[in-house]
XYZ file of C-alpha atoms in Angstrom:
250
model
C -12.675 -0.174 -18.242
C -15.652 -2.237 -16.945
C -13.933 -5.620 -17.349
C -13.502 -8.666 -15.108
C -10.089 -10.344 -14.854
C -9.540 -13.487 -12.805
C -7.334 -16.578 -12.395
C -4.426 -15.411 -14.572
C -0.814 -15.399 -13.381
C -0.920 -11.619 -13.830
C -4.470 -10.454 -14.304
C -3.197 -7.283 -15.962
C 0.396 -6.989 -17.186
C 1.281 -3.649 -18.792
C 4.980 -3.138 -19.493
C 7.316 -1.966 -22.218
C 9.501 -4.526 -23.983
C 10.954 -2.369 -26.795
C 10.665 1.208 -27.996
C 9.643 4.387 -26.190
C 7.757 4.553 -22.917
C 4.088 3.730 -22.826
C 1.991 6.778 -21.958
C -1.321 7.603 -20.308
C -2.608 4.192 -19.242
C -6.018 4.243 -17.511
C -7.345 1.253 -15.557
C -10.848 2.144 -14.377
C -13.844 0.362 -12.815
C -12.673 -3.201 -13.309
C -12.977 -6.272 -11.066
C -9.556 -7.900 -10.717
C -9.583 -11.127 -8.681
C -7.745 -14.317 -7.764
C -4.515 -14.115 -9.748
C -2.144 -16.934 -8.793
C 0.658 -19.107 -10.112
C 1.700 -22.613 -9.113
C 5.312 -22.362 -10.306
C 8.066 -20.159 -8.803
C 7.138 -17.181 -11.002
C 5.430 -14.222 -9.363
C 1.753 -13.294 -9.673
C 0.049 -9.887 -9.455
C -3.394 -8.386 -9.765
C -1.889 -5.646 -11.928
C 1.764 -5.151 -12.849
C 2.968 -1.921 -14.494
C 6.444 -1.136 -15.791
C 7.810 1.789 -17.857
C 4.605 3.770 -18.210
C 4.518 7.573 -18.041
C 1.081 8.594 -16.826
C -0.940 5.986 -14.919
C -4.460 6.261 -13.499
C -5.824 3.320 -11.473
C -9.323 4.381 -10.467
C -12.403 2.820 -8.837
C -11.394 -0.812 -9.324
C -11.926 -3.774 -7.000
C -8.820 -5.881 -6.325
C -9.251 -9.019 -4.215
C -7.187 -12.079 -3.347
C -4.467 -11.566 -5.963
C -1.105 -13.326 -5.881
C -2.131 -16.532 -4.126
C -4.556 -19.428 -3.932
C -6.114 -20.527 -0.654
C -6.021 -24.276 -1.320
C -3.180 -24.867 -3.826
C -0.055 -25.809 -1.880
C 2.219 -24.428 -4.621
C 0.464 -21.050 -4.653
C 0.358 -19.862 -1.049
C 0.935 -16.274 0.036
C 4.397 -14.821 -0.593
C 6.098 -11.476 0.005
C 6.623 -11.037 -3.760
C 2.972 -10.928 -4.909
C 0.525 -8.037 -4.593
C -2.852 -6.684 -5.628
C -1.170 -3.704 -7.342
C 2.529 -3.645 -8.221
C 3.683 -0.358 -9.759
C 7.393 -0.569 -10.573
C 9.778 2.294 -9.815
C 10.333 3.019 -13.536
C 6.795 4.408 -13.968
C 5.927 8.085 -13.659
C 2.979 10.333 -12.763
C 0.991 7.597 -11.027
C -2.445 8.198 -9.469
C -4.249 5.450 -7.528
C -7.702 6.688 -6.520
C -10.981 5.298 -5.240
C -10.102 1.593 -5.318
C -10.910 -1.327 -3.013
C -7.863 -3.503 -2.369
C -8.398 -6.574 -0.198
C -6.636 -9.801 0.747
C -3.553 -9.372 -1.424
C -0.780 -11.916 -0.984
C 1.442 -9.214 0.501
C 0.753 -5.556 -0.372
C -2.519 -3.949 -1.288
C -0.410 -1.474 -3.270
C 3.289 -1.195 -4.032
C 3.713 2.383 -5.237
C 7.422 2.105 -5.897
C 7.900 5.348 -7.885
C 5.804 7.387 -5.459
C 2.775 9.294 -6.662
C -0.769 9.915 -5.482
C -2.769 7.423 -3.411
C -6.135 8.952 -2.530
C -9.482 7.751 -1.156
C -8.792 4.016 -1.349
C -9.987 1.242 0.994
C -7.378 -1.360 2.008
C -8.436 -4.391 4.073
C -6.661 -7.614 5.115
C -3.470 -7.084 3.191
C -0.220 -7.944 4.960
C 0.895 -4.370 4.202
C -1.776 -1.954 3.053
C 0.526 0.190 0.924
C 4.129 1.143 0.313
C 5.499 4.320 -1.281
C 9.061 5.034 -2.264
C 11.415 7.268 -4.123
C 9.708 10.541 -5.068
C 7.183 13.149 -4.007
C 4.031 11.382 -2.795
C 0.579 12.327 -1.561
C -1.132 9.614 0.494
C -4.472 11.076 1.507
C -7.962 10.128 2.712
C -7.443 6.359 2.630
C -8.924 3.788 5.025
C -6.666 0.884 6.043
C -7.741 -1.904 8.344
C -7.003 -5.437 9.534
C -3.508 -5.838 8.096
C -2.447 -9.428 8.691
C 0.506 -11.743 7.948
C 1.823 -13.315 4.766
C 2.376 -16.522 6.750
C 3.302 -17.601 10.293
C 6.971 -17.127 9.370
C 6.470 -13.958 7.262
C 4.725 -11.709 9.741
C 3.812 -8.201 8.644
C 0.898 -6.036 9.819
C 1.888 -2.605 8.467
C -0.475 0.114 7.332
C 1.672 2.662 5.443
C 5.358 1.968 4.817
C 7.439 4.872 3.470
C 11.017 4.788 2.154
C 13.195 7.428 0.471
C 10.314 9.914 0.407
C 11.067 13.313 -1.147
C 10.740 16.622 0.726
C 7.260 18.122 0.697
C 5.417 14.806 0.548
C 2.012 14.796 2.237
C 0.372 12.024 4.257
C -2.944 13.370 5.482
C -6.452 12.376 6.493
C -5.904 8.614 6.526
C -7.724 6.266 8.909
C -5.820 3.197 10.126
C -7.595 0.867 12.534
C -7.349 -2.611 14.068
C -4.233 -4.463 12.992
C -4.877 -8.223 12.861
C -1.257 -9.363 12.774
C 0.317 -10.261 16.095
C 3.482 -8.633 14.757
C 3.864 -5.447 16.758
C 4.663 -2.846 14.094
C 3.359 0.710 14.040
C 0.570 1.770 11.688
C 2.825 4.215 9.816
C 6.552 3.609 9.417
C 9.087 5.866 7.712
C 12.366 4.036 7.384
C 15.055 4.867 4.853
C 17.091 1.673 4.830
C 19.695 2.880 2.331
C 22.891 4.514 3.514
C 23.378 6.613 0.359
C 19.985 8.372 0.267
C 19.407 11.739 1.963
C 16.980 12.017 4.885
C 13.360 12.686 4.007
C 13.120 16.385 4.868
C 9.948 18.419 4.806
C 7.575 15.473 4.983
C 4.136 16.302 6.422
C 2.132 13.728 8.414
C -1.122 15.519 9.244
C -4.600 14.799 10.636
C -4.500 11.016 10.480
C -6.639 8.841 12.768
C -5.092 5.649 14.167
C -6.689 3.144 16.532
C -5.395 -0.121 17.975
C -2.205 -0.153 15.906
C 1.017 0.445 17.876
C 4.548 -0.839 18.036
C 4.471 -2.723 21.324
C 8.167 -2.095 21.912
C 7.997 1.715 21.950
C 4.229 2.373 22.094
C 4.299 4.401 18.867
C 1.675 4.340 16.128
C 3.752 6.606 13.839
C 7.364 5.501 13.781
C 10.056 7.562 12.059
C 13.596 6.195 11.900
C 16.376 8.477 13.134
C 17.791 8.970 9.618
C 14.429 10.421 8.526
C 13.885 12.789 11.435
C 14.720 15.961 9.521
C 11.932 18.516 9.094
C 9.138 16.003 9.549
C 5.900 17.736 10.569
C 3.519 15.747 12.791
C 0.337 17.753 13.381
C -3.283 16.980 14.185
C -2.938 13.199 14.357
C -5.359 11.354 16.663
C -4.144 8.087 18.185
C -6.444 5.845 20.214
C -8.830 8.742 20.755
C -6.165 11.150 22.018
C -4.737 14.210 20.318
C -0.992 14.774 20.091
C -1.313 16.992 23.171
C -2.865 13.991 24.974
C -6.402 15.392 25.237
C -9.449 13.256 24.366
C -10.970 13.731 20.917
C -14.682 13.128 20.434
C -15.932 12.135 16.987
C -19.479 13.189 16.140
C -21.733 11.084 13.934
C -23.103 13.065 10.987
């Protein structure tokens, strides 16, 4: 808590090497900046593996996983501001600022809770996978590309999400990437996983972030279209019933 980490290969590396699982790790109110590596090894703002009980709260993550002027340390798809491996459990990511990560603002590989965070200028704002997840009340904007040949521009990417998961109250605006992906994508790319039934996508606001090929801002692959609830989402100022929605300043 209340620390500054910068210029390491991994600014924070918390993982089990031997023994029983680590438990109840809290990372709170730190400034975590400018991790990079000039050899082929990967680089993360924070990397977590084999921890049961994780809270990442009210931190600032910026520009992790790459260096703007070192030729050997440019952006790559393997480096992120926050990389939470799929062998962690009970993960909560809340109230953070995550900006300009090499690829993802957050890789939430085991699933979990992602609430009230601000993601800006990451190639992919956040990714969730593998278990029940709640992705709520986040702001995501200006997703860009890893490089001219590694084009991205996603907001929320979901894979193998468990029934009952909730994705609600998020604001996704103004993709920067010229890659024409939707703001929210749900795509189970494994043939041996069941469809994501009972997933709720509710009351999200999306502006200027569509798949140019099909004009969708929320894109759900056919394998996932089982009991998915889409309600109350506002896209480019229009409700799902195609009526204008006026937002009032308060």
